[in-house]
Amino acid sequence: LLGSWEENADLFTPGETVTGVIRSIEDYGVFVDLMPNLAGLAEMDDTRFEGQGVAVYTKQIIKQKRKIKLLL
């Protein structure tokens, strides 16, 4: 029901702006849940908090490494 990482990543395209929810804030960046089983990493932003809804720009999708790079 939730779809695999690959299936969910196929629903997104680099260069588009989408919404997500901040899952966690780490020293090296902010993890944003885009949908179940799919999260991306954005640059650090001290004004954000966990659980906050955000708009993010999909900068790059690297399927072979299962990574999505985002901009807040």
PDB file of N, CA, C and O in Angstrom:
ATOM      1  N   LEU A   1       0.801  -1.210   0.000  1.00  0.00           N
ATOM      2  CA  LEU A   1       0.000   0.000   0.000  1.00  0.00           C
ATOM      3  C   LEU A   1       0.842   1.272   0.000  1.00  0.00           C
ATOM      4  O   LEU A   1       0.447   2.269  -0.557  1.00  0.00           O
ATOM      5  N   LEU A   2       2.005   1.227   0.660  1.00  0.00           N
ATOM      6  CA  LEU A   2       2.821   2.424   0.763  1.00  0.00           C
ATOM      7  C   LEU A   2       3.717   2.630  -0.440  1.00  0.00           C
ATOM      8  O   LEU A   2       4.230   3.714  -0.651  1.00  0.00           O
ATOM      9  N   GLY A   3       3.938   1.610  -1.223  1.00  0.00           N
ATOM     10  CA  GLY A   3       4.821   1.713  -2.374  1.00  0.00           C
ATOM     11  C   GLY A   3       6.280   1.617  -1.959  1.00  0.00           C
ATOM     12  O   GLY A   3       6.648   1.949  -0.840  1.00  0.00           O
ATOM     13  N   SER A   4       7.111   1.141  -2.872  1.00  0.00           N
ATOM     14  CA  SER A   4       8.539   1.048  -2.599  1.00  0.00           C
ATOM     15  C   SER A   4       9.175   2.431  -2.782  1.00  0.00           C
ATOM     16  O   SER A   4       8.565   3.355  -3.327  1.00  0.00           O
ATOM     17  N   TRP A   5      10.428   2.560  -2.353  1.00  0.00           N
ATOM     18  CA  TRP A   5      11.145   3.817  -2.520  1.00  0.00           C
ATOM     19  C   TRP A   5      11.170   4.204  -3.995  1.00  0.00           C
ATOM     20  O   TRP A   5      10.886   5.343  -4.357  1.00  0.00           O
ATOM     21  N   GLU A   6      11.482   3.252  -4.857  1.00  0.00           N
ATOM     22  CA  GLU A   6      11.598   3.513  -6.289  1.00  0.00           C
ATOM     23  C   GLU A   6      10.262   3.945  -6.886  1.00  0.00           C
ATOM     24  O   GLU A   6      10.207   4.883  -7.680  1.00  0.00           O
ATOM     25  N   GLU A   7       9.181   3.249  -6.521  1.00  0.00           N
ATOM     26  CA  GLU A   7       7.860   3.606  -7.042  1.00  0.00           C
ATOM     27  C   GLU A   7       7.472   5.019  -6.624  1.00  0.00           C
ATOM     28  O   GLU A   7       6.957   5.801  -7.420  1.00  0.00           O
ATOM     29  N   ASN A   8       7.726   5.345  -5.369  1.00  0.00           N
ATOM     30  CA  ASN A   8       7.381   6.673  -4.866  1.00  0.00           C
ATOM     31  C   ASN A   8       8.273   7.753  -5.474  1.00  0.00           C
ATOM     32  O   ASN A   8       7.797   8.833  -5.805  1.00  0.00           O
ATOM     33  N   ALA A   9       9.556   7.469  -5.636  1.00  0.00           N
ATOM     34  CA  ALA A   9      10.475   8.449  -6.231  1.00  0.00           C
ATOM     35  C   ALA A   9      10.093   8.747  -7.678  1.00  0.00           C
ATOM     36  O   ALA A   9      10.292   9.876  -8.148  1.00  0.00           O
ATOM     37  N   ASP A  10       9.533   7.772  -8.375  1.00  0.00           N
ATOM     38  CA  ASP A  10       9.122   7.990  -9.768  1.00  0.00           C
ATOM     39  C   ASP A  10       8.000   9.017  -9.894  1.00  0.00           C
ATOM     40  O   ASP A  10       7.757   9.542 -10.978  1.00  0.00           O
ATOM     41  N   LEU A  11       7.330   9.328  -8.800  1.00  0.00           N
ATOM     42  CA  LEU A  11       6.246  10.310  -8.824  1.00  0.00           C
ATOM     43  C   LEU A  11       6.767  11.751  -8.770  1.00  0.00           C
ATOM     44  O   LEU A  11       5.997  12.694  -8.926  1.00  0.00           O
ATOM     45  N   PHE A  12       8.078  11.912  -8.559  1.00  0.00           N
ATOM     46  CA  PHE A  12       8.686  13.232  -8.433  1.00  0.00           C
ATOM     47  C   PHE A  12       9.680  13.474  -9.556  1.00  0.00           C
ATOM     48  O   PHE A  12      10.283  12.539 -10.073  1.00  0.00           O
ATOM     49  N   THR A  13       9.847  14.750  -9.908  1.00  0.00           N
ATOM     50  CA  THR A  13      10.749  15.140 -10.979  1.00  0.00           C
ATOM     51  C   THR A  13      11.669  16.247 -10.474  1.00  0.00           C
ATOM     52  O   THR A  13      11.193  17.183  -9.822  1.00  0.00           O
ATOM     53  N   PRO A  14      12.962  16.149 -10.772  1.00  0.00           N
ATOM     54  CA  PRO A  14      13.846  17.259 -10.403  1.00  0.00           C
ATOM     55  C   PRO A  14      13.344  18.566 -11.020  1.00  0.00           C
ATOM     56  O   PRO A  14      12.884  18.594 -12.152  1.00  0.00           O
ATOM     57  N   GLY A  15      13.400  19.625 -10.218  1.00  0.00           N
ATOM     58  CA  GLY A  15      12.978  20.925 -10.701  1.00  0.00           C
ATOM     59  C   GLY A  15      11.575  21.322 -10.293  1.00  0.00           C
ATOM     60  O   GLY A  15      11.143  22.439 -10.569  1.00  0.00           O
ATOM     61  N   GLU A  16      10.853  20.444  -9.620  1.00  0.00           N
ATOM     62  CA  GLU A  16       9.506  20.809  -9.195  1.00  0.00           C
ATOM     63  C   GLU A  16       9.484  21.177  -7.713  1.00  0.00           C
ATOM     64  O   GLU A  16      10.352  20.784  -6.948  1.00  0.00           O
ATOM     65  N   THR A  17       8.492  21.942  -7.328  1.00  0.00           N
ATOM     66  CA  THR A  17       8.290  22.307  -5.937  1.00  0.00           C
ATOM     67  C   THR A  17       7.120  21.503  -5.393  1.00  0.00           C
ATOM     68  O   THR A  17       6.059  21.459  -6.015  1.00  0.00           O
ATOM     69  N   VAL A  18       7.353  20.849  -4.244  1.00  0.00           N
ATOM     70  CA  VAL A  18       6.342  19.987  -3.633  1.00  0.00           C
ATOM     71  C   VAL A  18       6.251  20.301  -2.140  1.00  0.00           C
ATOM     72  O   VAL A  18       7.066  21.042  -1.605  1.00  0.00           O
ATOM     73  N   THR A  19       5.281  19.717  -1.474  1.00  0.00           N
ATOM     74  CA  THR A  19       5.150  19.924  -0.037  1.00  0.00           C
ATOM     75  C   THR A  19       5.569  18.671   0.710  1.00  0.00           C
ATOM     76  O   THR A  19       5.517  17.564   0.181  1.00  0.00           O
ATOM     77  N   GLY A  20       5.995  18.872   1.944  1.00  0.00           N
ATOM     78  CA  GLY A  20       6.401  17.767   2.796  1.00  0.00           C
ATOM     79  C   GLY A  20       6.325  18.192   4.250  1.00  0.00           C
ATOM     80  O   GLY A  20       5.914  19.310   4.562  1.00  0.00           O
ATOM     81  N   VAL A  21       6.724  17.284   5.129  1.00  0.00           N
ATOM     82  CA  VAL A  21       6.724  17.537   6.564  1.00  0.00           C
ATOM     83  C   VAL A  21       8.115  17.230   7.101  1.00  0.00           C
ATOM     84  O   VAL A  21       8.689  16.175   6.789  1.00  0.00           O
ATOM     85  N   ILE A  22       8.649  18.127   7.923  1.00  0.00           N
ATOM     86  CA  ILE A  22       9.979  17.907   8.494  1.00  0.00           C
ATOM     87  C   ILE A  22       9.934  16.748   9.477  1.00  0.00           C
ATOM     88  O   ILE A  22       9.173  16.772  10.442  1.00  0.00           O
ATOM     89  N   ARG A  23      10.716  15.716   9.189  1.00  0.00           N
ATOM     90  CA  ARG A  23      10.790  14.535  10.048  1.00  0.00           C
ATOM     91  C   ARG A  23      11.794  14.735  11.165  1.00  0.00           C
ATOM     92  O   ARG A  23      11.531  14.426  12.322  1.00  0.00           O
ATOM     93  N   SER A  24      12.988  15.219  10.805  1.00  0.00           N
ATOM     94  CA  SER A  24      14.025  15.423  11.822  1.00  0.00           C
ATOM     95  C   SER A  24      15.001  16.493  11.357  1.00  0.00           C
ATOM     96  O   SER A  24      15.155  16.745  10.167  1.00  0.00           O
ATOM     97  N   ILE A  25      15.654  17.096  12.349  1.00  0.00           N
ATOM     98  CA  ILE A  25      16.658  18.117  12.089  1.00  0.00           C
ATOM     99  C   ILE A  25      17.973  17.619  12.668  1.00  0.00           C
ATOM    100  O   ILE A  25      18.062  17.321  13.863  1.00  0.00           O
ATOM    101  N   GLU A  26      18.959  17.472  11.802  1.00  0.00           N
ATOM    102  CA  GLU A  26      20.273  16.969  12.188  1.00  0.00           C
ATOM    103  C   GLU A  26      21.298  18.087  12.027  1.00  0.00           C
ATOM    104  O   GLU A  26      21.000  19.139  11.468  1.00  0.00           O
ATOM    105  N   ASP A  27      22.522  17.852  12.489  1.00  0.00           N
ATOM    106  CA  ASP A  27      23.588  18.842  12.353  1.00  0.00           C
ATOM    107  C   ASP A  27      23.902  19.154  10.891  1.00  0.00           C
ATOM    108  O   ASP A  27      24.336  20.252  10.557  1.00  0.00           O
ATOM    109  N   TYR A  28      23.706  18.199  10.016  1.00  0.00           N
ATOM    110  CA  TYR A  28      24.094  18.329   8.614  1.00  0.00           C
ATOM    111  C   TYR A  28      22.934  18.661   7.677  1.00  0.00           C
ATOM    112  O   TYR A  28      23.130  18.840   6.484  1.00  0.00           O
ATOM    113  N   GLY A  29      21.700  18.725   8.187  1.00  0.00           N
ATOM    114  CA  GLY A  29      20.577  19.062   7.330  1.00  0.00           C
ATOM    115  C   GLY A  29      19.235  18.685   7.921  1.00  0.00           C
ATOM    116  O   GLY A  29      19.140  18.211   9.053  1.00  0.00           O
ATOM    117  N   VAL A  30      18.203  18.893   7.121  1.00  0.00           N
ATOM    118  CA  VAL A  30      16.822  18.674   7.534  1.00  0.00           C
ATOM    119  C   VAL A  30      16.219  17.570   6.673  1.00  0.00           C
ATOM    120  O   VAL A  30      16.211  17.676   5.449  1.00  0.00           O
ATOM    121  N   PHE A  31      15.708  16.505   7.320  1.00  0.00           N
ATOM    122  CA  PHE A  31      15.027  15.437   6.592  1.00  0.00           C
ATOM    123  C   PHE A  31      13.557  15.796   6.447  1.00  0.00           C
ATOM    124  O   PHE A  31      12.888  16.123   7.425  1.00  0.00           O
ATOM    125  N   VAL A  32      13.060  15.728   5.209  1.00  0.00           N
ATOM    126  CA  VAL A  32      11.677  16.081   4.912  1.00  0.00           C
ATOM    127  C   VAL A  32      10.975  14.862   4.322  1.00  0.00           C
ATOM    128  O   VAL A  32      11.427  14.302   3.317  1.00  0.00           O
ATOM    129  N   ASP A  33       9.879  14.430   4.967  1.00  0.00           N
ATOM    130  CA  ASP A  33       9.053  13.351   4.427  1.00  0.00           C
ATOM    131  C   ASP A  33       8.209  13.907   3.293  1.00  0.00           C
ATOM    132  O   ASP A  33       7.443  14.857   3.481  1.00  0.00           O
ATOM    133  N   LEU A  34       8.353  13.312   2.116  1.00  0.00           N
ATOM    134  CA  LEU A  34       7.568  13.730   0.965  1.00  0.00           C
ATOM    135  C   LEU A  34       6.301  12.900   0.837  1.00  0.00           C
ATOM    136  O   LEU A  34       5.279  13.385   0.376  1.00  0.00           O
ATOM    137  N   MET A  35       6.389  11.637   1.222  1.00  0.00           N
ATOM    138  CA  MET A  35       5.262  10.710   1.263  1.00  0.00           C
ATOM    139  C   MET A  35       5.738   9.470   2.008  1.00  0.00           C
ATOM    140  O   MET A  35       6.921   9.381   2.339  1.00  0.00           O
ATOM    141  N   PRO A  36       4.865   8.520   2.318  1.00  0.00           N
ATOM    142  CA  PRO A  36       5.330   7.324   3.024  1.00  0.00           C
ATOM    143  C   PRO A  36       6.487   6.641   2.276  1.00  0.00           C
ATOM    144  O   PRO A  36       6.467   6.551   1.043  1.00  0.00           O
ATOM    145  N   ASN A  37       7.491   6.222   3.007  1.00  0.00           N
ATOM    146  CA  ASN A  37       8.668   5.544   2.450  1.00  0.00           C
ATOM    147  C   ASN A  37       9.540   6.439   1.574  1.00  0.00           C
ATOM    148  O   ASN A  37      10.346   5.934   0.803  1.00  0.00           O
ATOM    149  N   LEU A  38       9.392   7.751   1.654  1.00  0.00           N
ATOM    150  CA  LEU A  38      10.190   8.628   0.807  1.00  0.00           C
ATOM    151  C   LEU A  38      10.480   9.942   1.531  1.00  0.00           C
ATOM    152  O   LEU A  38       9.563  10.684   1.878  1.00  0.00           O
ATOM    153  N   ALA A  39      11.759  10.181   1.769  1.00  0.00           N
ATOM    154  CA  ALA A  39      12.198  11.423   2.412  1.00  0.00           C
ATOM    155  C   ALA A  39      13.400  11.956   1.655  1.00  0.00           C
ATOM    156  O   ALA A  39      14.115  11.215   0.975  1.00  0.00           O
ATOM    157  N   GLY A  40      13.617  13.252   1.779  1.00  0.00           N
ATOM    158  CA  GLY A  40      14.764  13.882   1.163  1.00  0.00           C
ATOM    159  C   GLY A  40      15.509  14.715   2.191  1.00  0.00           C
ATOM    160  O   GLY A  40      15.016  14.945   3.301  1.00  0.00           O
ATOM    161  N   LEU A  41      16.686  15.165   1.816  1.00  0.00           N
ATOM    162  CA  LEU A  41      17.529  15.952   2.709  1.00  0.00           C
ATOM    163  C   LEU A  41      17.685  17.359   2.147  1.00  0.00           C
ATOM    164  O   LEU A  41      18.031  17.537   0.979  1.00  0.00           O
ATOM    165  N   ALA A  42      17.409  18.349   3.003  1.00  0.00           N
ATOM    166  CA  ALA A  42      17.572  19.757   2.634  1.00  0.00           C
ATOM    167  C   ALA A  42      18.667  20.369   3.491  1.00  0.00           C
ATOM    168  O   ALA A  42      19.070  19.805   4.502  1.00  0.00           O
ATOM    169  N   GLU A  43      19.123  21.550   3.082  1.00  0.00           N
ATOM    170  CA  GLU A  43      20.156  22.250   3.831  1.00  0.00           C
ATOM    171  C   GLU A  43      19.639  22.615   5.221  1.00  0.00           C
ATOM    172  O   GLU A  43      18.446  22.689   5.459  1.00  0.00           O
ATOM    173  N   MET A  44      20.561  22.847   6.134  1.00  0.00           N
ATOM    174  CA  MET A  44      20.219  23.201   7.506  1.00  0.00           C
ATOM    175  C   MET A  44      19.495  24.534   7.545  1.00  0.00           C
ATOM    176  O   MET A  44      19.852  25.458   6.808  1.00  0.00           O
ATOM    177  N   ASP A  45      18.474  24.638   8.381  1.00  0.00           N
ATOM    178  CA  ASP A  45      17.721  25.871   8.563  1.00  0.00           C
ATOM    179  C   ASP A  45      17.271  25.937  10.016  1.00  0.00           C
ATOM    180  O   ASP A  45      16.417  25.164  10.439  1.00  0.00           O
ATOM    181  N   ASP A  46      17.854  26.841  10.786  1.00  0.00           N
ATOM    182  CA  ASP A  46      17.580  26.933  12.217  1.00  0.00           C
ATOM    183  C   ASP A  46      16.192  27.456  12.553  1.00  0.00           C
ATOM    184  O   ASP A  46      15.770  27.401  13.707  1.00  0.00           O
ATOM    185  N   THR A  47      15.471  27.977  11.569  1.00  0.00           N
ATOM    186  CA  THR A  47      14.145  28.516  11.846  1.00  0.00           C
ATOM    187  C   THR A  47      13.043  27.465  11.738  1.00  0.00           C
ATOM    188  O   THR A  47      11.887  27.751  11.996  1.00  0.00           O
ATOM    189  N   ARG A  48      13.395  26.254  11.369  1.00  0.00           N
ATOM    190  CA  ARG A  48      12.407  25.181  11.153  1.00  0.00           C
ATOM    191  C   ARG A  48      12.295  24.297  12.388  1.00  0.00           C
ATOM    192  O   ARG A  48      13.167  24.266  13.240  1.00  0.00           O
ATOM    193  N   PHE A  49      11.202  23.517  12.456  1.00  0.00           N
ATOM    194  CA  PHE A  49      11.008  22.598  13.574  1.00  0.00           C
ATOM    195  C   PHE A  49      10.370  21.307  13.080  1.00  0.00           C
ATOM    196  O   PHE A  49       9.714  21.285  12.029  1.00  0.00           O
ATOM    197  N   GLU A  50      10.565  20.227  13.823  1.00  0.00           N
ATOM    198  CA  GLU A  50      10.011  18.920  13.460  1.00  0.00           C
ATOM    199  C   GLU A  50       8.492  18.989  13.435  1.00  0.00           C
ATOM    200  O   GLU A  50       7.872  19.619  14.282  1.00  0.00           O
ATOM    201  N   GLY A  51       7.913  18.342  12.434  1.00  0.00           N
ATOM    202  CA  GLY A  51       6.464  18.329  12.268  1.00  0.00           C
ATOM    203  C   GLY A  51       5.929  19.482  11.439  1.00  0.00           C
ATOM    204  O   GLY A  51       4.745  19.507  11.097  1.00  0.00           O
ATOM    205  N   GLN A  52       6.783  20.430  11.091  1.00  0.00           N
ATOM    206  CA  GLN A  52       6.363  21.594  10.307  1.00  0.00           C
ATOM    207  C   GLN A  52       6.161  21.212   8.844  1.00  0.00           C
ATOM    208  O   GLN A  52       6.970  20.515   8.248  1.00  0.00           O
ATOM    209  N   GLY A  53       5.080  21.675   8.258  1.00  0.00           N
ATOM    210  CA  GLY A  53       4.858  21.512   6.830  1.00  0.00           C
ATOM    211  C   GLY A  53       5.681  22.528   6.065  1.00  0.00           C
ATOM    212  O   GLY A  53       5.768  23.691   6.479  1.00  0.00           O
ATOM    213  N   VAL A  54       6.313  22.100   4.983  1.00  0.00           N
ATOM    214  CA  VAL A  54       7.180  22.983   4.207  1.00  0.00           C
ATOM    215  C   VAL A  54       7.004  22.737   2.715  1.00  0.00           C
ATOM    216  O   VAL A  54       6.590  21.665   2.288  1.00  0.00           O
ATOM    217  N   ALA A  55       7.319  23.756   1.935  1.00  0.00           N
ATOM    218  CA  ALA A  55       7.423  23.621   0.489  1.00  0.00           C
ATOM    219  C   ALA A  55       8.903  23.442   0.178  1.00  0.00           C
ATOM    220  O   ALA A  55       9.742  24.167   0.713  1.00  0.00           O
ATOM    221  N   VAL A  56       9.227  22.461  -0.645  1.00  0.00           N
ATOM    222  CA  VAL A  56      10.618  22.186  -1.000  1.00  0.00           C
ATOM    223  C   VAL A  56      10.762  22.075  -2.517  1.00  0.00           C
ATOM    224  O   VAL A  56       9.856  21.633  -3.205  1.00  0.00           O
ATOM    225  N   TYR A  57      11.918  22.488  -2.989  1.00  0.00           N
ATOM    226  CA  TYR A  57      12.284  22.366  -4.393  1.00  0.00           C
ATOM    227  C   TYR A  57      13.081  21.080  -4.547  1.00  0.00           C
ATOM    228  O   TYR A  57      14.041  20.854  -3.816  1.00  0.00           O
ATOM    229  N   THR A  58      12.678  20.232  -5.468  1.00  0.00           N
ATOM    230  CA  THR A  58      13.368  18.968  -5.711  1.00  0.00           C
ATOM    231  C   THR A  58      14.585  19.246  -6.591  1.00  0.00           C
ATOM    232  O   THR A  58      14.466  19.434  -7.797  1.00  0.00           O
ATOM    233  N   LYS A  59      15.741  19.294  -5.950  1.00  0.00           N
ATOM    234  CA  LYS A  59      16.985  19.660  -6.628  1.00  0.00           C
ATOM    235  C   LYS A  59      17.545  18.499  -7.452  1.00  0.00           C
ATOM    236  O   LYS A  59      17.926  18.672  -8.609  1.00  0.00           O
ATOM    237  N   GLN A  60      17.588  17.313  -6.842  1.00  0.00           N
ATOM    238  CA  GLN A  60      18.198  16.161  -7.524  1.00  0.00           C
ATOM    239  C   GLN A  60      17.645  14.863  -6.937  1.00  0.00           C
ATOM    240  O   GLN A  60      17.448  14.758  -5.728  1.00  0.00           O
ATOM    241  N   ILE A  61      17.421  13.876  -7.800  1.00  0.00           N
ATOM    242  CA  ILE A  61      17.016  12.535  -7.376  1.00  0.00           C
ATOM    243  C   ILE A  61      18.087  11.573  -7.869  1.00  0.00           C
ATOM    244  O   ILE A  61      18.338  11.480  -9.072  1.00  0.00           O
ATOM    245  N   ILE A  62      18.741  10.890  -6.930  1.00  0.00           N
ATOM    246  CA  ILE A  62      19.815   9.942  -7.273  1.00  0.00           C
ATOM    247  C   ILE A  62      19.298   8.549  -6.928  1.00  0.00           C
ATOM    248  O   ILE A  62      19.445   8.079  -5.800  1.00  0.00           O
ATOM    249  N   LYS A  63      18.666   7.903  -7.890  1.00  0.00           N
ATOM    250  CA  LYS A  63      17.989   6.626  -7.623  1.00  0.00           C
ATOM    251  C   LYS A  63      18.949   5.525  -7.200  1.00  0.00           C
ATOM    252  O   LYS A  63      18.625   4.740  -6.322  1.00  0.00           O
ATOM    253  N   GLN A  64      20.126   5.447  -7.804  1.00  0.00           N
ATOM    254  CA  GLN A  64      21.054   4.372  -7.466  1.00  0.00           C
ATOM    255  C   GLN A  64      21.538   4.459  -6.017  1.00  0.00           C
ATOM    256  O   GLN A  64      21.914   3.458  -5.418  1.00  0.00           O
ATOM    257  N   LYS A  65      21.514   5.660  -5.421  1.00  0.00           N
ATOM    258  CA  LYS A  65      21.909   5.836  -4.022  1.00  0.00           C
ATOM    259  C   LYS A  65      20.704   6.044  -3.108  1.00  0.00           C
ATOM    260  O   LYS A  65      20.865   6.224  -1.905  1.00  0.00           O
ATOM    261  N   ARG A  66      19.505   6.051  -3.708  1.00  0.00           N
ATOM    262  CA  ARG A  66      18.257   6.272  -2.973  1.00  0.00           C
ATOM    263  C   ARG A  66      18.307   7.571  -2.173  1.00  0.00           C
ATOM    264  O   ARG A  66      18.007   7.606  -0.999  1.00  0.00           O
ATOM    265  N   LYS A  67      18.687   8.659  -2.865  1.00  0.00           N
ATOM    266  CA  LYS A  67      18.799   9.970  -2.224  1.00  0.00           C
ATOM    267  C   LYS A  67      17.996  11.003  -3.014  1.00  0.00           C
ATOM    268  O   LYS A  67      17.964  10.958  -4.236  1.00  0.00           O
ATOM    269  N   ILE A  68      17.408  11.921  -2.261  1.00  0.00           N
ATOM    270  CA  ILE A  68      16.728  13.061  -2.870  1.00  0.00           C
ATOM    271  C   ILE A  68      17.272  14.314  -2.203  1.00  0.00           C
ATOM    272  O   ILE A  68      17.234  14.431  -0.979  1.00  0.00           O
ATOM    273  N   LYS A  69      17.800  15.226  -3.015  1.00  0.00           N
ATOM    274  CA  LYS A  69      18.336  16.479  -2.492  1.00  0.00           C
ATOM    275  C   LYS A  69      17.274  17.568  -2.682  1.00  0.00           C
ATOM    276  O   LYS A  69      16.713  17.701  -3.765  1.00  0.00           O
ATOM    277  N   LEU A  70      17.030  18.316  -1.601  1.00  0.00           N
ATOM    278  CA  LEU A  70      15.976  19.316  -1.600  1.00  0.00           C
ATOM    279  C   LEU A  70      16.508  20.684  -1.195  1.00  0.00           C
ATOM    280  O   LEU A  70      17.536  20.784  -0.554  1.00  0.00           O
ATOM    281  N   LEU A  71      15.746  21.714  -1.543  1.00  0.00           N
ATOM    282  CA  LEU A  71      15.992  23.083  -1.077  1.00  0.00           C
ATOM    283  C   LEU A  71      14.713  23.549  -0.400  1.00  0.00           C
ATOM    284  O   LEU A  71      13.626  23.420  -0.951  1.00  0.00           O
ATOM    285  N   LEU A  72      14.864  24.089   0.818  1.00  0.00           N
ATOM    286  CA  LEU A  72      13.699  24.650   1.526  1.00  0.00           C
ATOM    287  C   LEU A  72      13.346  25.997   0.949  1.00  0.00           C
ATOM    288  O   LEU A  72      14.174  26.751   0.523  1.00  0.00           O
TER     289      LEU A  72
END
